[in-house]
Amino acid sequence: RKEVEQDPGPFNVPEGATVAFNCTYSNSASQSFFWYRQDCRKEPKLLMSVYSSGNEDGRFTAQLNRASQYISLLIRDSKLSDSATYLCVVNIGNNDMRFGAGTRLTVKP
Amino acid sequence: NAGVTQTPKFRVLKTGQSMTLLCAQDMNHEYMYWYRQDPGMGLRLIHYSVGEGTTAKGEVPDGYNVSRLKKQNFLLGLESAAPSQTSVYFCASTVNRVEGMRSGANVLTFGAGSRLTVL
């Protein structure tokens, strides 16, 4: 079983839609959590860290559920520029940083 | 600052050849990582290092070796390349102990990637 599981999608949504991604992790001792964005053929870049109390950055909201061992990312009012692959990342311990397989999002006009 | 630099950016190898990918960072980061990315697979951790002179295995270490002789460099070696090692390789680094746990700690900074083809 992979340490970090993520629904690969793809998600195809119209502009203005709200879309949510989930990611589950298997190690209950995992220490820190992140969402990264990757554009085609580019390196991943940090979208946001995920804090225990949940956190928001503009149209993006991240949440952590330690009891059920999952993190989520909510994107409101989707823009064309949000089209990308979204990767969840988990520090499973000892700074071993594992990625989910990524969820591809396409926002259409 | 250059950030994280990977060399080479592209390489074509024949089966059985050896090569080394170099990752260099100028941010005084303690931790460095090598990942590979294949279509539909996300990034899979090959090896990582939590400090100069240390290395640890990740998710898919077989067929690769690494060395961290200098803090700023993390080398990934393929002793005998196989077609299954055709992939895009990303290096990343994180954690500057001087900065401690300020915002941004544990955030991975990536290189631009190295595309390797093994024929």
JSON list of N, CA and C in Angstrom, two decimals, chain A residues 22-95:
[
{"chain": "A", "resi": 22, "resn": "ASN", "atom": "N", "xyz": [-9.09, 15.20, -2.33]},
{"chain": "A", "resi": 22, "resn": "ASN", "atom": "CA", "xyz": [-8.72, 14.55, -1.08]},
{"chain": "A", "resi": 22, "resn": "ASN", "atom": "C", "xyz": [-7.47, 13.73, -1.24]},
{"chain": "A", "resi": 23, "resn": "CYS", "atom": "N", "xyz": [-6.82, 13.50, -0.13]},
{"chain": "A", "resi": 23, "resn": "CYS", "atom": "CA", "xyz": [-5.59, 12.73, -0.13]},
{"chain": "A", "resi": 23, "resn": "CYS", "atom": "C", "xyz": [-5.54, 12.00, 1.21]},
{"chain": "A", "resi": 24, "resn": "THR", "atom": "N", "xyz": [-5.28, 10.69, 1.20]},
{"chain": "A", "resi": 24, "resn": "THR", "atom": "CA", "xyz": [-5.18, 9.95, 2.45]},
{"chain": "A", "resi": 24, "resn": "THR", "atom": "C", "xyz": [-3.74, 9.50, 2.67]},
{"chain": "A", "resi": 25, "resn": "TYR", "atom": "N", "xyz": [-3.36, 9.35, 3.93]},
{"chain": "A", "resi": 25, "resn": "TYR", "atom": "CA", "xyz": [-2.02, 8.89, 4.26]},
{"chain": "A", "resi": 25, "resn": "TYR", "atom": "C", "xyz": [-2.11, 7.75, 5.27]},
{"chain": "A", "resi": 26, "resn": "SER", "atom": "N", "xyz": [-1.13, 6.86, 5.24]},
{"chain": "A", "resi": 26, "resn": "SER", "atom": "CA", "xyz": [-1.25, 5.63, 6.02]},
{"chain": "A", "resi": 26, "resn": "SER", "atom": "C", "xyz": [-0.53, 5.69, 7.37]},
{"chain": "A", "resi": 27, "resn": "ASN", "atom": "N", "xyz": [0.44, 6.57, 7.51]},
{"chain": "A", "resi": 27, "resn": "ASN", "atom": "CA", "xyz": [1.22, 6.63, 8.75]},
{"chain": "A", "resi": 27, "resn": "ASN", "atom": "C", "xyz": [0.63, 7.66, 9.70]},
{"chain": "A", "resi": 28, "resn": "SER", "atom": "N", "xyz": [0.09, 7.17, 10.80]},
{"chain": "A", "resi": 28, "resn": "SER", "atom": "CA", "xyz": [-0.56, 8.08, 11.75]},
{"chain": "A", "resi": 28, "resn": "SER", "atom": "C", "xyz": [0.43, 9.03, 12.42]},
{"chain": "A", "resi": 29, "resn": "ALA", "atom": "N", "xyz": [1.73, 8.71, 12.33]},
{"chain": "A", "resi": 29, "resn": "ALA", "atom": "CA", "xyz": [2.75, 9.58, 12.93]},
{"chain": "A", "resi": 29, "resn": "ALA", "atom": "C", "xyz": [3.22, 10.67, 11.97]},
{"chain": "A", "resi": 30, "resn": "SER", "atom": "N", "xyz": [2.59, 10.77, 10.81]},
{"chain": "A", "resi": 30, "resn": "SER", "atom": "CA", "xyz": [2.99, 11.79, 9.83]},
{"chain": "A", "resi": 30, "resn": "SER", "atom": "C", "xyz": [2.93, 13.17, 10.46]},
{"chain": "A", "resi": 31, "resn": "GLN", "atom": "N", "xyz": [3.90, 14.00, 10.06]},
{"chain": "A", "resi": 31, "resn": "GLN", "atom": "CA", "xyz": [4.13, 15.21, 10.84]},
{"chain": "A", "resi": 31, "resn": "GLN", "atom": "C", "xyz": [3.72, 16.51, 10.17]},
{"chain": "A", "resi": 32, "resn": "SER", "atom": "N", "xyz": [3.82, 16.59, 8.87]},
{"chain": "A", "resi": 32, "resn": "SER", "atom": "CA", "xyz": [3.46, 17.83, 8.20]},
{"chain": "A", "resi": 32, "resn": "SER", "atom": "C", "xyz": [2.91, 17.52, 6.82]},
{"chain": "A", "resi": 33, "resn": "PHE", "atom": "N", "xyz": [2.13, 18.48, 6.31]},
{"chain": "A", "resi": 33, "resn": "PHE", "atom": "CA", "xyz": [1.30, 18.20, 5.14]},
{"chain": "A", "resi": 33, "resn": "PHE", "atom": "C", "xyz": [1.27, 19.44, 4.24]},
{"chain": "A", "resi": 34, "resn": "PHE", "atom": "N", "xyz": [1.24, 19.16, 2.95]},
{"chain": "A", "resi": 34, "resn": "PHE", "atom": "CA", "xyz": [1.33, 20.27, 2.00]},
{"chain": "A", "resi": 34, "resn": "PHE", "atom": "C", "xyz": [0.51, 19.96, 0.75]},
{"chain": "A", "resi": 35, "resn": "TRP", "atom": "N", "xyz": [0.13, 21.00, 0.04]},
{"chain": "A", "resi": 35, "resn": "TRP", "atom": "CA", "xyz": [-0.37, 20.88, -1.32]},
{"chain": "A", "resi": 35, "resn": "TRP", "atom": "C", "xyz": [0.58, 21.62, -2.24]},
{"chain": "A", "resi": 36, "resn": "TYR", "atom": "N", "xyz": [0.98, 20.93, -3.32]},
{"chain": "A", "resi": 36, "resn": "TYR", "atom": "CA", "xyz": [1.83, 21.52, -4.34]},
{"chain": "A", "resi": 36, "resn": "TYR", "atom": "C", "xyz": [1.05, 21.55, -5.65]},
{"chain": "A", "resi": 37, "resn": "ARG", "atom": "N", "xyz": [1.45, 22.48, -6.49]},
{"chain": "A", "resi": 37, "resn": "ARG", "atom": "CA", "xyz": [0.87, 22.58, -7.83]},
{"chain": "A", "resi": 37, "resn": "ARG", "atom": "C", "xyz": [1.97, 22.31, -8.84]},
{"chain": "A", "resi": 38, "resn": "GLN", "atom": "N", "xyz": [1.63, 21.54, -9.89]},
{"chain": "A", "resi": 38, "resn": "GLN", "atom": "CA", "xyz": [2.60, 21.28, -10.93]},
{"chain": "A", "resi": 38, "resn": "GLN", "atom": "C", "xyz": [1.97, 21.56, -12.29]},
{"chain": "A", "resi": 39, "resn": "ASP", "atom": "N", "xyz": [2.60, 22.44, -13.03]},
{"chain": "A", "resi": 39, "resn": "ASP", "atom": "CA", "xyz": [2.18, 22.70, -14.40]},
{"chain": "A", "resi": 39, "resn": "ASP", "atom": "C", "xyz": [2.95, 21.76, -15.32]},
{"chain": "A", "resi": 40, "resn": "CYS", "atom": "N", "xyz": [2.39, 21.55, -16.50]},
{"chain": "A", "resi": 40, "resn": "CYS", "atom": "CA", "xyz": [2.93, 20.55, -17.42]},
{"chain": "A", "resi": 40, "resn": "CYS", "atom": "C", "xyz": [4.43, 20.71, -17.64]},
{"chain": "A", "resi": 41, "resn": "ARG", "atom": "N", "xyz": [5.17, 19.63, -17.40]},
{"chain": "A", "resi": 41, "resn": "ARG", "atom": "CA", "xyz": [6.61, 19.58, -17.65]},
{"chain": "A", "resi": 41, "resn": "ARG", "atom": "C", "xyz": [7.41, 20.55, -16.79]},
{"chain": "A", "resi": 42, "resn": "LYS", "atom": "N", "xyz": [6.83, 21.05, -15.72]},
{"chain": "A", "resi": 42, "resn": "LYS", "atom": "CA", "xyz": [7.54, 21.95, -14.82]},
{"chain": "A", "resi": 42, "resn": "LYS", "atom": "C", "xyz": [7.74, 21.29, -13.47]},
{"chain": "A", "resi": 43, "resn": "GLU", "atom": "N", "xyz": [8.58, 21.92, -12.65]},
{"chain": "A", "resi": 43, "resn": "GLU", "atom": "CA", "xyz": [8.78, 21.39, -11.31]},
{"chain": "A", "resi": 43, "resn": "GLU", "atom": "C", "xyz": [7.58, 21.76, -10.42]},
{"chain": "A", "resi": 44, "resn": "PRO", "atom": "N", "xyz": [7.29, 20.94, -9.39]},
{"chain": "A", "resi": 44, "resn": "PRO", "atom": "CA", "xyz": [6.21, 21.27, -8.46]},
{"chain": "A", "resi": 44, "resn": "PRO", "atom": "C", "xyz": [6.56, 22.53, -7.67]},
{"chain": "A", "resi": 45, "resn": "LYS", "atom": "N", "xyz": [5.52, 23.28, -7.33]},
{"chain": "A", "resi": 45, "resn": "LYS", "atom": "CA", "xyz": [5.72, 24.48, -6.51]},
{"chain": "A", "resi": 45, "resn": "LYS", "atom": "C", "xyz": [4.68, 24.49, -5.40]},
{"chain": "A", "resi": 46, "resn": "LEU", "atom": "N", "xyz": [5.09, 24.96, -4.23]},
{"chain": "A", "resi": 46, "resn": "LEU", "atom": "CA", "xyz": [4.20, 24.97, -3.07]},
{"chain": "A", "resi": 46, "resn": "LEU", "atom": "C", "xyz": [2.96, 25.81, -3.34]},
{"chain": "A", "resi": 47, "resn": "LEU", "atom": "N", "xyz": [1.81, 25.21, -3.09]},
{"chain": "A", "resi": 47, "resn": "LEU", "atom": "CA", "xyz": [0.56, 25.96, -3.11]},
{"chain": "A", "resi": 47, "resn": "LEU", "atom": "C", "xyz": [0.25, 26.46, -1.69]},
{"chain": "A", "resi": 48, "resn": "MET", "atom": "N", "xyz": [0.22, 25.54, -0.76]},
{"chain": "A", "resi": 48, "resn": "MET", "atom": "CA", "xyz": [0.00, 25.90, 0.63]},
{"chain": "A", "resi": 48, "resn": "MET", "atom": "C", "xyz": [0.35, 24.75, 1.57]},
{"chain": "A", "resi": 49, "resn": "SER", "atom": "N", "xyz": [0.77, 25.12, 2.76]},
{"chain": "A", "resi": 49, "resn": "SER", "atom": "CA", "xyz": [0.93, 24.15, 3.82]},
{"chain": "A", "resi": 49, "resn": "SER", "atom": "C", "xyz": [-0.45, 23.87, 4.41]},
{"chain": "A", "resi": 50, "resn": "VAL", "atom": "N", "xyz": [-0.58, 22.76, 5.09]},
{"chain": "A", "resi": 50, "resn": "VAL", "atom": "CA", "xyz": [-1.86, 22.39, 5.70]},
{"chain": "A", "resi": 50, "resn": "VAL", "atom": "C", "xyz": [-1.67, 22.34, 7.20]},
{"chain": "A", "resi": 51, "resn": "TYR", "atom": "N", "xyz": [-2.43, 23.14, 7.92]},
{"chain": "A", "resi": 51, "resn": "TYR", "atom": "CA", "xyz": [-2.30, 23.22, 9.36]},
{"chain": "A", "resi": 51, "resn": "TYR", "atom": "C", "xyz": [-3.46, 22.49, 10.03]},
{"chain": "A", "resi": 52, "resn": "SER", "atom": "N", "xyz": [-3.23, 22.09, 11.26]},
{"chain": "A", "resi": 52, "resn": "SER", "atom": "CA", "xyz": [-4.21, 21.27, 11.99]},
{"chain": "A", "resi": 52, "resn": "SER", "atom": "C", "xyz": [-5.58, 21.91, 12.07]},
{"chain": "A", "resi": 53, "resn": "SER", "atom": "N", "xyz": [-5.59, 23.23, 12.21]},
{"chain": "A", "resi": 53, "resn": "SER", "atom": "CA", "xyz": [-6.86, 23.94, 12.38]},
{"chain": "A", "resi": 53, "resn": "SER", "atom": "C", "xyz": [-7.50, 24.30, 11.04]},
{"chain": "A", "resi": 54, "resn": "GLY", "atom": "N", "xyz": [-6.84, 23.91, 9.96]},
{"chain": "A", "resi": 54, "resn": "GLY", "atom": "CA", "xyz": [-7.33, 24.30, 8.64]},
{"chain": "A", "resi": 54, "resn": "GLY", "atom": "C", "xyz": [-6.85, 25.69, 8.31]},
{"chain": "A", "resi": 55, "resn": "ASN", "atom": "N", "xyz": [-6.66, 25.97, 7.05]},
{"chain": "A", "resi": 55, "resn": "ASN", "atom": "CA", "xyz": [-6.17, 27.29, 6.67]},
{"chain": "A", "resi": 55, "resn": "ASN", "atom": "C", "xyz": [-6.66, 27.66, 5.28]},
{"chain": "A", "resi": 56, "resn": "GLU", "atom": "N", "xyz": [-6.71, 28.95, 5.06]},
{"chain": "A", "resi": 56, "resn": "GLU", "atom": "CA", "xyz": [-7.29, 29.49, 3.83]},
{"chain": "A", "resi": 56, "resn": "GLU", "atom": "C", "xyz": [-6.31, 30.49, 3.22]},
{"chain": "A", "resi": 57, "resn": "ASP", "atom": "N", "xyz": [-6.24, 30.48, 1.91]},
{"chain": "A", "resi": 57, "resn": "ASP", "atom": "CA", "xyz": [-5.41, 31.46, 1.20]},
{"chain": "A", "resi": 57, "resn": "ASP", "atom": "C", "xyz": [-6.21, 31.87, -0.03]},
{"chain": "A", "resi": 58, "resn": "GLY", "atom": "N", "xyz": [-6.92, 32.96, 0.10]},
{"chain": "A", "resi": 58, "resn": "GLY", "atom": "CA", "xyz": [-7.74, 33.41, -1.01]},
{"chain": "A", "resi": 58, "resn": "GLY", "atom": "C", "xyz": [-8.83, 32.40, -1.34]},
{"chain": "A", "resi": 59, "resn": "ARG", "atom": "N", "xyz": [-8.83, 31.91, -2.55]},
{"chain": "A", "resi": 59, "resn": "ARG", "atom": "CA", "xyz": [-9.86, 30.95, -3.00]},
{"chain": "A", "resi": 59, "resn": "ARG", "atom": "C", "xyz": [-9.55, 29.51, -2.58]},
{"chain": "A", "resi": 60, "resn": "PHE", "atom": "N", "xyz": [-8.44, 29.31, -1.94]},
{"chain": "A", "resi": 60, "resn": "PHE", "atom": "CA", "xyz": [-7.99, 27.96, -1.59]},
{"chain": "A", "resi": 60, "resn": "PHE", "atom": "C", "xyz": [-8.12, 27.71, -0.10]},
{"chain": "A", "resi": 61, "resn": "THR", "atom": "N", "xyz": [-8.69, 26.56, 0.25]},
{"chain": "A", "resi": 61, "resn": "THR", "atom": "CA", "xyz": [-8.83, 26.16, 1.65]},
{"chain": "A", "resi": 61, "resn": "THR", "atom": "C", "xyz": [-8.28, 24.75, 1.81]},
{"chain": "A", "resi": 62, "resn": "ALA", "atom": "N", "xyz": [-7.40, 24.58, 2.79]},
{"chain": "A", "resi": 62, "resn": "ALA", "atom": "CA", "xyz": [-6.83, 23.27, 3.07]},
{"chain": "A", "resi": 62, "resn": "ALA", "atom": "C", "xyz": [-7.28, 22.82, 4.45]},
{"chain": "A", "resi": 63, "resn": "GLN", "atom": "N", "xyz": [-7.53, 21.53, 4.57]},
{"chain": "A", "resi": 63, "resn": "GLN", "atom": "CA", "xyz": [-7.94, 20.98, 5.86]},
{"chain": "A", "resi": 63, "resn": "GLN", "atom": "C", "xyz": [-7.22, 19.68, 6.12]},
{"chain": "A", "resi": 64, "resn": "LEU", "atom": "N", "xyz": [-7.04, 19.40, 7.41]},
{"chain": "A", "resi": 64, "resn": "LEU", "atom": "CA", "xyz": [-6.39, 18.18, 7.86]},
{"chain": "A", "resi": 64, "resn": "LEU", "atom": "C", "xyz": [-7.32, 17.47, 8.82]},
{"chain": "A", "resi": 65, "resn": "ASN", "atom": "N", "xyz": [-7.51, 16.19, 8.61]},
{"chain": "A", "resi": 65, "resn": "ASN", "atom": "CA", "xyz": [-8.28, 15.36, 9.54]},
{"chain": "A", "resi": 65, "resn": "ASN", "atom": "C", "xyz": [-7.37, 14.24, 10.01]},
{"chain": "A", "resi": 66, "resn": "ARG", "atom": "N", "xyz": [-6.78, 14.44, 11.18]},
{"chain": "A", "resi": 66, "resn": "ARG", "atom": "CA", "xyz": [-5.82, 13.44, 11.69]},
{"chain": "A", "resi": 66, "resn": "ARG", "atom": "C", "xyz": [-6.52, 12.13, 12.06]},
{"chain": "A", "resi": 67, "resn": "ALA", "atom": "N", "xyz": [-7.73, 12.21, 12.57]},
{"chain": "A", "resi": 67, "resn": "ALA", "atom": "CA", "xyz": [-8.44, 11.00, 13.00]},
{"chain": "A", "resi": 67, "resn": "ALA", "atom": "C", "xyz": [-8.68, 10.06, 11.82]},
{"chain": "A", "resi": 68, "resn": "SER", "atom": "N", "xyz": [-9.05, 10.64, 10.68]},
{"chain": "A", "resi": 68, "resn": "SER", "atom": "CA", "xyz": [-9.32, 9.83, 9.49]},
{"chain": "A", "resi": 68, "resn": "SER", "atom": "C", "xyz": [-8.13, 9.79, 8.54]},
{"chain": "A", "resi": 69, "resn": "GLN", "atom": "N", "xyz": [-7.08, 10.50, 8.89]},
{"chain": "A", "resi": 69, "resn": "GLN", "atom": "CA", "xyz": [-5.82, 10.51, 8.13]},
{"chain": "A", "resi": 69, "resn": "GLN", "atom": "C", "xyz": [-6.04, 10.94, 6.68]},
{"chain": "A", "resi": 70, "resn": "TYR", "atom": "N", "xyz": [-6.62, 12.11, 6.53]},
{"chain": "A", "resi": 70, "resn": "TYR", "atom": "CA", "xyz": [-6.69, 12.66, 5.19]},
{"chain": "A", "resi": 70, "resn": "TYR", "atom": "C", "xyz": [-6.54, 14.17, 5.23]},
{"chain": "A", "resi": 71, "resn": "ILE", "atom": "N", "xyz": [-6.11, 14.70, 4.09]},
{"chain": "A", "resi": 71, "resn": "ILE", "atom": "CA", "xyz": [-6.08, 16.15, 3.90]},
{"chain": "A", "resi": 71, "resn": "ILE", "atom": "C", "xyz": [-6.91, 16.48, 2.67]},
{"chain": "A", "resi": 72, "resn": "SER", "atom": "N", "xyz": [-7.40, 17.69, 2.64]},
{"chain": "A", "resi": 72, "resn": "SER", "atom": "CA", "xyz": [-8.24, 18.10, 1.52]},
{"chain": "A", "resi": 72, "resn": "SER", "atom": "C", "xyz": [-7.84, 19.48, 1.04]},
{"chain": "A", "resi": 73, "resn": "LEU", "atom": "N", "xyz": [-8.17, 19.75, -0.21]},
{"chain": "A", "resi": 73, "resn": "LEU", "atom": "CA", "xyz": [-7.96, 21.06, -0.81]},
{"chain": "A", "resi": 73, "resn": "LEU", "atom": "C", "xyz": [-9.25, 21.44, -1.53]},
{"chain": "A", "resi": 74, "resn": "LEU", "atom": "N", "xyz": [-9.75, 22.63, -1.19]},
{"chain": "A", "resi": 74, "resn": "LEU", "atom": "CA", "xyz": [-10.96, 23.15, -1.82]},
{"chain": "A", "resi": 74, "resn": "LEU", "atom": "C", "xyz": [-10.60, 24.38, -2.62]},
{"chain": "A", "resi": 75, "resn": "ILE", "atom": "N", "xyz": [-11.01, 24.41, -3.86]},
{"chain": "A", "resi": 75, "resn": "ILE", "atom": "CA", "xyz": [-10.79, 25.58, -4.71]},
{"chain": "A", "resi": 75, "resn": "ILE", "atom": "C", "xyz": [-12.15, 26.16, -5.07]},
{"chain": "A", "resi": 76, "resn": "ARG", "atom": "N", "xyz": [-12.35, 27.42, -4.69]},
{"chain": "A", "resi": 76, "resn": "ARG", "atom": "CA", "xyz": [-13.62, 28.09, -5.01]},
{"chain": "A", "resi": 76, "resn": "ARG", "atom": "C", "xyz": [-13.43, 28.99, -6.22]},
{"chain": "A", "resi": 77, "resn": "ASP", "atom": "N", "xyz": [-14.52, 29.23, -6.92]},
{"chain": "A", "resi": 77, "resn": "ASP", "atom": "CA", "xyz": [-14.52, 30.16, -8.05]},
{"chain": "A", "resi": 77, "resn": "ASP", "atom": "C", "xyz": [-13.34, 29.86, -9.00]},
{"chain": "A", "resi": 78, "resn": "SER", "atom": "N", "xyz": [-13.32, 28.66, -9.51]},
{"chain": "A", "resi": 78, "resn": "SER", "atom": "CA", "xyz": [-12.20, 28.20, -10.34]},
{"chain": "A", "resi": 78, "resn": "SER", "atom": "C", "xyz": [-11.92, 29.13, -11.51]},
{"chain": "A", "resi": 79, "resn": "LYS", "atom": "N", "xyz": [-10.64, 29.35, -11.76]},
{"chain": "A", "resi": 79, "resn": "LYS", "atom": "CA", "xyz": [-10.17, 30.15, -12.89]},
{"chain": "A", "resi": 79, "resn": "LYS", "atom": "C", "xyz": [-9.49, 29.24, -13.90]},
{"chain": "A", "resi": 80, "resn": "LEU", "atom": "N", "xyz": [-9.43, 29.72, -15.14]},
{"chain": "A", "resi": 80, "resn": "LEU", "atom": "CA", "xyz": [-8.73, 28.96, -16.17]},
{"chain": "A", "resi": 80, "resn": "LEU", "atom": "C", "xyz": [-7.29, 28.68, -15.75]},
{"chain": "A", "resi": 81, "resn": "SER", "atom": "N", "xyz": [-6.70, 29.65, -15.05]},
{"chain": "A", "resi": 81, "resn": "SER", "atom": "CA", "xyz": [-5.30, 29.53, -14.63]},
{"chain": "A", "resi": 81, "resn": "SER", "atom": "C", "xyz": [-5.09, 28.51, -13.52]},
{"chain": "A", "resi": 82, "resn": "ASP", "atom": "N", "xyz": [-6.18, 27.98, -12.96]},
{"chain": "A", "resi": 82, "resn": "ASP", "atom": "CA", "xyz": [-6.05, 26.93, -11.94]},
{"chain": "A", "resi": 82, "resn": "ASP", "atom": "C", "xyz": [-5.79, 25.57, -12.57]},
{"chain": "A", "resi": 83, "resn": "SER", "atom": "N", "xyz": [-5.91, 25.45, -13.87]},
{"chain": "A", "resi": 83, "resn": "SER", "atom": "CA", "xyz": [-5.67, 24.17, -14.55]},
{"chain": "A", "resi": 83, "resn": "SER", "atom": "C", "xyz": [-4.23, 23.74, -14.32]},
{"chain": "A", "resi": 84, "resn": "ALA", "atom": "N", "xyz": [-4.07, 22.58, -13.71]},
{"chain": "A", "resi": 84, "resn": "ALA", "atom": "CA", "xyz": [-2.75, 22.08, -13.33]},
{"chain": "A", "resi": 84, "resn": "ALA", "atom": "C", "xyz": [-2.95, 20.72, -12.67]},
{"chain": "A", "resi": 85, "resn": "THR", "atom": "N", "xyz": [-1.85, 20.13, -12.25]},
{"chain": "A", "resi": 85, "resn": "THR", "atom": "CA", "xyz": [-1.93, 18.92, -11.42]},
{"chain": "A", "resi": 85, "resn": "THR", "atom": "C", "xyz": [-1.63, 19.31, -9.99]},
{"chain": "A", "resi": 86, "resn": "TYR", "atom": "N", "xyz": [-2.46, 18.84, -9.08]},
{"chain": "A", "resi": 86, "resn": "TYR", "atom": "CA", "xyz": [-2.32, 19.17, -7.65]},
{"chain": "A", "resi": 86, "resn": "TYR", "atom": "C", "xyz": [-1.82, 17.94, -6.91]},
{"chain": "A", "resi": 87, "resn": "LEU", "atom": "N", "xyz": [-0.74, 18.13, -6.19]},
{"chain": "A", "resi": 87, "resn": "LEU", "atom": "CA", "xyz": [-0.05, 17.04, -5.52]},
{"chain": "A", "resi": 87, "resn": "LEU", "atom": "C", "xyz": [-0.11, 17.23, -4.01]},
{"chain": "A", "resi": 88, "resn": "CYS", "atom": "N", "xyz": [-0.52, 16.21, -3.29]},
{"chain": "A", "resi": 88, "resn": "CYS", "atom": "CA", "xyz": [-0.42, 16.29, -1.84]},
{"chain": "A", "resi": 88, "resn": "CYS", "atom": "C", "xyz": [0.92, 15.69, -1.42]},
{"chain": "A", "resi": 89, "resn": "VAL", "atom": "N", "xyz": [1.48, 16.26, -0.38]},
{"chain": "A", "resi": 89, "resn": "VAL", "atom": "CA", "xyz": [2.79, 15.84, 0.11]},
{"chain": "A", "resi": 89, "resn": "VAL", "atom": "C", "xyz": [2.71, 15.66, 1.61]},
{"chain": "A", "resi": 90, "resn": "VAL", "atom": "N", "xyz": [3.27, 14.55, 2.09]},
{"chain": "A", "resi": 90, "resn": "VAL", "atom": "CA", "xyz": [3.21, 14.23, 3.51]},
{"chain": "A", "resi": 90, "resn": "VAL", "atom": "C", "xyz": [4.61, 13.91, 4.01]},
{"chain": "A", "resi": 91, "resn": "ASN", "atom": "N", "xyz": [4.98, 14.53, 5.11]},
{"chain": "A", "resi": 91, "resn": "ASN", "atom": "CA", "xyz": [6.20, 14.15, 5.83]},
{"chain": "A", "resi": 91, "resn": "ASN", "atom": "C", "xyz": [5.83, 12.97, 6.72]},
{"chain": "A", "resi": 92, "resn": "ILE", "atom": "N", "xyz": [6.19, 11.77, 6.29]},
{"chain": "A", "resi": 92, "resn": "ILE", "atom": "CA", "xyz": [5.73, 10.58, 7.00]},
{"chain": "A", "resi": 92, "resn": "ILE", "atom": "C", "xyz": [6.58, 10.27, 8.23]},
{"chain": "A", "resi": 93, "resn": "GLY", "atom": "N", "xyz": [7.60, 11.11, 8.46]},
{"chain": "A", "resi": 93, "resn": "GLY", "atom": "CA", "xyz": [8.47, 10.93, 9.61]},
{"chain": "A", "resi": 93, "resn": "GLY", "atom": "C", "xyz": [9.92, 11.01, 9.18]},
{"chain": "A", "resi": 94, "resn": "ASN", "atom": "N", "xyz": [10.77, 11.56, 10.02]},
{"chain": "A", "resi": 94, "resn": "ASN", "atom": "CA", "xyz": [12.20, 11.69, 9.71]},
{"chain": "A", "resi": 94, "resn": "ASN", "atom": "C", "xyz": [12.45, 12.45, 8.41]},
{"chain": "A", "resi": 95, "resn": "ASN", "atom": "N", "xyz": [11.55, 13.36, 8.11]},
{"chain": "A", "resi": 95, "resn": "ASN", "atom": "CA", "xyz": [11.67, 14.18, 6.90]},
{"chain": "A", "resi": 95, "resn": "ASN", "atom": "C", "xyz": [11.67, 13.36, 5.62]}
]
